Amino acid sequence: MRRCLVVAILTLFALAGAQASEPEHRVLFIGNSLTYVNDLPNAFASLAPDGTRMDVDMIASPGASLADAMRNPLVTKALTEGGYTDVILQERGGDAFCPAACRQEGFSTLPAMRSAREASRMARAAGARVFYLGTWQSSRETNEALEFGERAIASASGAAYVEIAEPRRKLMQTHPELAWTHADGQHPGYATTAMMALRLWRAMFGVTPTTVPCVAGEVHYHAPKPEGVLHIDLSRKPRTCLVPSDAVRKLAVDP
């Protein structure tokens, strides 16, 4: 009897130890160059407080739409079998654009709707929360059409929408000294990547980060692993911080 009791206690300790070593959050980013330029997943992971158990992965290829992603068996396997607790979807820039004609036709001319809904359905069926991370255009008018489409897609997909376009445009006006656009004139600059990381963290965990988003290792411009799953090594010390510390709250909350 005593022997059985000892075995039972040891088994409980082993199970508790295994559970303690498992990550509390498994996060998957699915996107494209807007996601991997400046290492958004890496910057996001750097916001985790000490002691946080977290895994962060990314599947992203140059110029990829969510429709492209859903044709990739690697993506569908990750969504259904990866054990992720949180999935972030980011569409190719402009694909969610929904001008007046699109709205009048009930989104039937918005191809991005179908792929986002399918990705979200798979993720939620596997027990994950889904977040639809916005993109941006250059003017208030184009941002309005883009955000209309993004909100509609997020709502139809059962995903939480993380708005970027209009807050970014307004912050660019009030803080022009920050690096909003990459030197190529198209991709996110450090400030835009930091803003996405901060607002996404706030949406996912309900708290406003106070830490500067930083990147460990090389800051990527080209896709670091276009044919596979990139795993962010959280043990590496952050090396490149994307914005000054006094910009963090502005990027996370304003306007």
Short mmCIF file of N, CA and C in Angstrom, two decimals, residues 31-127:
data_model
loop_
_atom_site.label_atom_id
_atom_site.label_comp_id
_atom_site.label_asym_id
_atom_site.label_seq_id
_atom_site.Cartn_x
_atom_site.Cartn_y
_atom_site.Cartn_z
N GLY A 31 1.61 35.37 -42.19
CA GLY A 31 1.61 36.63 -42.92
C GLY A 31 2.53 36.66 -44.11
N ASN A 32 3.22 37.77 -44.25
CA ASN A 32 4.01 38.04 -45.45
C ASN A 32 5.13 39.02 -45.08
N SER A 33 5.59 39.80 -46.04
CA SER A 33 6.72 40.70 -45.75
C SER A 33 6.37 41.79 -44.74
N LEU A 34 5.10 42.16 -44.63
CA LEU A 34 4.70 43.12 -43.61
C LEU A 34 4.93 42.54 -42.21
N THR A 35 4.92 41.22 -42.14
CA THR A 35 5.08 40.52 -40.87
C THR A 35 6.55 40.26 -40.55
N TYR A 36 7.34 39.89 -41.56
CA TYR A 36 8.72 39.50 -41.25
C TYR A 36 9.74 40.63 -41.36
N VAL A 37 9.46 41.68 -42.13
CA VAL A 37 10.40 42.81 -42.17
C VAL A 37 10.46 43.45 -40.79
N ASN A 38 11.63 43.55 -40.23
CA ASN A 38 11.88 44.04 -38.86
C ASN A 38 11.46 43.06 -37.78
N ASP A 39 11.07 41.85 -38.20
CA ASP A 39 10.84 40.77 -37.22
C ASP A 39 9.72 41.05 -36.23
N LEU A 40 8.53 41.26 -36.73
CA LEU A 40 7.39 41.50 -35.84
C LEU A 40 7.22 40.42 -34.77
N PRO A 41 7.26 39.12 -35.10
CA PRO A 41 7.11 38.11 -34.04
C PRO A 41 8.19 38.20 -32.97
N ASN A 42 9.42 38.52 -33.40
CA ASN A 42 10.53 38.67 -32.46
C ASN A 42 10.30 39.88 -31.54
N ALA A 43 9.87 40.99 -32.14
CA ALA A 43 9.57 42.19 -31.36
C ALA A 43 8.42 41.94 -30.39
N PHE A 44 7.41 41.24 -30.84
CA PHE A 44 6.28 40.88 -29.98
C PHE A 44 6.74 40.03 -28.80
N ALA A 45 7.55 39.01 -29.08
CA ALA A 45 8.02 38.10 -28.04
C ALA A 45 8.84 38.83 -26.98
N SER A 46 9.54 39.89 -27.40
CA SER A 46 10.39 40.62 -26.46
C SER A 46 9.58 41.35 -25.38
N LEU A 47 8.29 41.51 -25.59
CA LEU A 47 7.44 42.20 -24.63
C LEU A 47 7.02 41.32 -23.46
N ALA A 48 7.30 40.02 -23.55
CA ALA A 48 6.88 39.08 -22.50
C ALA A 48 7.63 39.37 -21.20
N PRO A 49 6.93 39.54 -20.10
CA PRO A 49 7.61 39.74 -18.80
C PRO A 49 8.45 38.53 -18.43
N ASP A 50 9.46 38.73 -17.61
CA ASP A 50 10.30 37.63 -17.14
C ASP A 50 9.42 36.54 -16.51
N GLY A 51 9.74 35.31 -16.85
CA GLY A 51 9.00 34.18 -16.28
C GLY A 51 7.82 33.74 -17.11
N THR A 52 7.49 34.49 -18.17
CA THR A 52 6.37 34.11 -19.04
C THR A 52 6.74 32.88 -19.85
N ARG A 53 5.86 31.88 -19.84
CA ARG A 53 6.08 30.67 -20.64
C ARG A 53 5.40 30.87 -21.98
N MET A 54 6.19 31.02 -23.02
CA MET A 54 5.63 31.37 -24.33
C MET A 54 6.48 30.81 -25.46
N ASP A 55 5.82 30.34 -26.49
CA ASP A 55 6.46 29.99 -27.75
C ASP A 55 5.88 30.90 -28.82
N VAL A 56 6.71 31.39 -29.72
CA VAL A 56 6.24 32.24 -30.82
C VAL A 56 6.81 31.70 -32.13
N ASP A 57 5.93 31.43 -33.08
CA ASP A 57 6.33 30.93 -34.40
C ASP A 57 5.78 31.84 -35.49
N MET A 58 6.36 31.72 -36.68
CA MET A 58 5.88 32.51 -37.82
C MET A 58 5.96 31.67 -39.10
N ILE A 59 4.93 31.78 -39.91
CA ILE A 59 4.95 31.26 -41.27
C ILE A 59 4.66 32.45 -42.18
N ALA A 60 5.64 32.87 -42.95
CA ALA A 60 5.48 34.07 -43.78
C ALA A 60 6.40 34.00 -44.99
N SER A 61 5.83 34.30 -46.15
CA SER A 61 6.58 34.29 -47.41
C SER A 61 6.40 35.62 -48.12
N PRO A 62 7.35 36.00 -48.97
CA PRO A 62 7.25 37.28 -49.67
C PRO A 62 5.99 37.36 -50.53
N GLY A 63 5.25 38.46 -50.39
CA GLY A 63 4.09 38.69 -51.23
C GLY A 63 2.93 37.74 -51.01
N ALA A 64 2.95 36.97 -49.94
CA ALA A 64 1.92 35.96 -49.72
C ALA A 64 0.63 36.58 -49.20
N SER A 65 -0.47 36.13 -49.77
CA SER A 65 -1.79 36.49 -49.26
C SER A 65 -2.24 35.36 -48.33
N LEU A 66 -3.33 35.60 -47.60
CA LEU A 66 -3.87 34.52 -46.79
C LEU A 66 -4.43 33.40 -47.66
N ALA A 67 -4.85 33.73 -48.87
CA ALA A 67 -5.29 32.68 -49.80
C ALA A 67 -4.12 31.77 -50.15
N ASP A 68 -2.95 32.37 -50.37
CA ASP A 68 -1.74 31.57 -50.62
C ASP A 68 -1.44 30.69 -49.42
N ALA A 69 -1.56 31.27 -48.23
CA ALA A 69 -1.27 30.51 -47.01
C ALA A 69 -2.19 29.30 -46.87
N MET A 70 -3.45 29.48 -47.21
CA MET A 70 -4.41 28.39 -47.04
C MET A 70 -4.23 27.29 -48.09
N ARG A 71 -3.44 27.56 -49.12
CA ARG A 71 -3.08 26.51 -50.08
C ARG A 71 -1.80 25.78 -49.67
N ASN A 72 -1.21 26.21 -48.57
CA ASN A 72 0.05 25.64 -48.09
C ASN A 72 -0.24 24.58 -47.03
N PRO A 73 0.08 23.32 -47.29
CA PRO A 73 -0.20 22.26 -46.30
C PRO A 73 0.48 22.50 -44.96
N LEU A 74 1.62 23.19 -44.98
CA LEU A 74 2.31 23.50 -43.73
C LEU A 74 1.45 24.38 -42.84
N VAL A 75 0.75 25.33 -43.44
CA VAL A 75 -0.11 26.24 -42.67
C VAL A 75 -1.31 25.50 -42.11
N THR A 76 -1.97 24.73 -42.94
CA THR A 76 -3.16 24.02 -42.45
C THR A 76 -2.80 23.01 -41.36
N LYS A 77 -1.63 22.37 -41.49
CA LYS A 77 -1.20 21.45 -40.44
C LYS A 77 -0.91 22.20 -39.15
N ALA A 78 -0.26 23.35 -39.26
CA ALA A 78 0.04 24.15 -38.06
C ALA A 78 -1.25 24.58 -37.37
N LEU A 79 -2.23 25.00 -38.15
CA LEU A 79 -3.49 25.47 -37.57
C LEU A 79 -4.25 24.35 -36.88
N THR A 80 -4.21 23.17 -37.44
CA THR A 80 -5.02 22.07 -36.91
C THR A 80 -4.28 21.22 -35.88
N GLU A 81 -2.95 21.14 -36.00
CA GLU A 81 -2.20 20.22 -35.14
C GLU A 81 -1.11 20.89 -34.31
N GLY A 82 -0.91 22.19 -34.46
CA GLY A 82 0.21 22.86 -33.81
C GLY A 82 0.02 23.16 -32.34
N GLY A 83 -1.19 23.04 -31.84
CA GLY A 83 -1.43 23.31 -30.43
C GLY A 83 -1.30 24.77 -30.05
N TYR A 84 -1.56 25.67 -30.98
CA TYR A 84 -1.41 27.10 -30.71
C TYR A 84 -2.59 27.62 -29.89
N THR A 85 -2.28 28.53 -28.99
CA THR A 85 -3.32 29.17 -28.19
C THR A 85 -3.79 30.47 -28.83
N ASP A 86 -2.94 31.06 -29.66
CA ASP A 86 -3.26 32.34 -30.29
C ASP A 86 -2.70 32.35 -31.71
N VAL A 87 -3.52 32.75 -32.66
CA VAL A 87 -3.10 32.82 -34.06
C VAL A 87 -3.34 34.24 -34.57
N ILE A 88 -2.31 34.82 -35.18
CA ILE A 88 -2.40 36.16 -35.75
C ILE A 88 -2.37 36.05 -37.26
N LEU A 89 -3.41 36.57 -37.91
CA LEU A 89 -3.49 36.59 -39.37
C LEU A 89 -3.20 38.00 -39.86
N GLN A 90 -2.29 38.11 -40.83
CA GLN A 90 -2.05 39.41 -41.45
C GLN A 90 -2.10 39.25 -42.97
N GLU A 91 -3.06 39.95 -43.57
CA GLU A 91 -3.27 39.86 -45.01
C GLU A 91 -2.21 40.67 -45.77
N ARG A 92 -2.03 40.32 -47.01
CA ARG A 92 -1.15 41.09 -47.89
C ARG A 92 -1.70 42.52 -48.01
N GLY A 93 -0.80 43.49 -48.02
CA GLY A 93 -1.20 44.90 -48.04
C GLY A 93 -2.19 45.22 -49.14
N GLY A 94 -3.33 45.78 -48.78
CA GLY A 94 -4.33 46.21 -49.75
C GLY A 94 -5.36 45.17 -50.14
N ASP A 95 -5.15 43.89 -49.80
CA ASP A 95 -6.08 42.85 -50.25
C ASP A 95 -7.44 42.95 -49.56
N ALA A 96 -7.49 43.59 -48.41
CA ALA A 96 -8.77 43.75 -47.72
C ALA A 96 -9.47 45.06 -48.10
N PHE A 97 -8.90 45.79 -49.03
CA PHE A 97 -9.44 47.09 -49.46
C PHE A 97 -10.88 46.93 -49.96
N CYS A 98 -11.81 47.72 -49.39
CA CYS A 98 -13.22 47.59 -49.74
C CYS A 98 -13.82 48.97 -50.00
N PRO A 99 -13.73 49.46 -51.24
CA PRO A 99 -14.31 50.75 -51.58
C PRO A 99 -15.83 50.67 -51.68
N ALA A 100 -16.44 51.75 -52.15
CA ALA A 100 -17.91 51.84 -52.15
C ALA A 100 -18.57 50.70 -52.91
N ALA A 101 -18.03 50.33 -54.07
CA ALA A 101 -18.65 49.25 -54.86
C ALA A 101 -18.63 47.93 -54.11
N CYS A 102 -17.55 47.68 -53.42
CA CYS A 102 -17.42 46.46 -52.62
C CYS A 102 -18.49 46.43 -51.54
N ARG A 103 -18.74 47.55 -50.88
CA ARG A 103 -19.72 47.60 -49.80
C ARG A 103 -21.14 47.39 -50.33
N GLN A 104 -21.41 47.94 -51.50
CA GLN A 104 -22.74 47.84 -52.09
C GLN A 104 -23.05 46.41 -52.50
N GLU A 105 -22.02 45.65 -52.83
CA GLU A 105 -22.22 44.28 -53.31
C GLU A 105 -22.11 43.24 -52.20
N GLY A 106 -22.12 43.71 -50.97
CA GLY A 106 -22.11 42.79 -49.84
C GLY A 106 -20.84 41.98 -49.70
N PHE A 107 -19.70 42.58 -50.04
CA PHE A 107 -18.38 41.97 -49.91
C PHE A 107 -18.13 40.82 -50.90
N SER A 108 -19.02 40.67 -51.88
CA SER A 108 -18.84 39.58 -52.84
C SER A 108 -17.59 39.79 -53.70
N THR A 109 -17.10 41.04 -53.75
CA THR A 109 -15.89 41.31 -54.53
C THR A 109 -14.65 41.35 -53.64
N LEU A 110 -14.74 40.81 -52.45
CA LEU A 110 -13.63 40.83 -51.50
C LEU A 110 -13.11 39.40 -51.31
N PRO A 111 -12.20 38.97 -52.19
CA PRO A 111 -11.70 37.58 -52.11
C PRO A 111 -11.01 37.26 -50.79
N ALA A 112 -10.43 38.27 -50.12
CA ALA A 112 -9.71 38.02 -48.88
C ALA A 112 -10.63 37.50 -47.77
N MET A 113 -11.93 37.69 -47.92
CA MET A 113 -12.88 37.25 -46.90
C MET A 113 -12.84 35.73 -46.72
N ARG A 114 -12.85 35.01 -47.81
CA ARG A 114 -12.96 33.55 -47.74
C ARG A 114 -11.77 32.90 -47.05
N SER A 115 -10.57 33.31 -47.43
CA SER A 115 -9.37 32.68 -46.88
C SER A 115 -9.22 32.98 -45.39
N ALA A 116 -9.54 34.22 -44.99
CA ALA A 116 -9.43 34.57 -43.58
C ALA A 116 -10.44 33.77 -42.75
N ARG A 117 -11.64 33.60 -43.27
CA ARG A 117 -12.65 32.84 -42.55
C ARG A 117 -12.23 31.38 -42.39
N GLU A 118 -11.64 30.83 -43.44
CA GLU A 118 -11.22 29.43 -43.38
C GLU A 118 -10.07 29.24 -42.38
N ALA A 119 -9.09 30.15 -42.42
CA ALA A 119 -7.97 30.07 -41.48
C ALA A 119 -8.47 30.21 -40.04
N SER A 120 -9.36 31.16 -39.83
CA SER A 120 -9.90 31.38 -38.49
C SER A 120 -10.71 30.19 -38.02
N ARG A 121 -11.48 29.59 -38.92
CA ARG A 121 -12.29 28.42 -38.55
C ARG A 121 -11.39 27.28 -38.06
N MET A 122 -10.31 27.04 -38.80
CA MET A 122 -9.39 25.97 -38.41
C MET A 122 -8.74 26.25 -37.07
N ALA A 123 -8.29 27.50 -36.90
CA ALA A 123 -7.60 27.86 -35.65
C ALA A 123 -8.54 27.75 -34.46
N ARG A 124 -9.75 28.26 -34.59
CA ARG A 124 -10.70 28.23 -33.47
C ARG A 124 -11.15 26.81 -33.17
N ALA A 125 -11.28 25.98 -34.20
CA ALA A 125 -11.65 24.58 -33.98
C ALA A 125 -10.58 23.84 -33.17
N ALA A 126 -9.33 24.29 -33.30
CA ALA A 126 -8.23 23.69 -32.55
C ALA A 126 -8.03 24.34 -31.18
N GLY A 127 -8.90 25.29 -30.83
CA GLY A 127 -8.86 25.88 -29.51
C GLY A 127 -8.11 27.19 -29.39
#
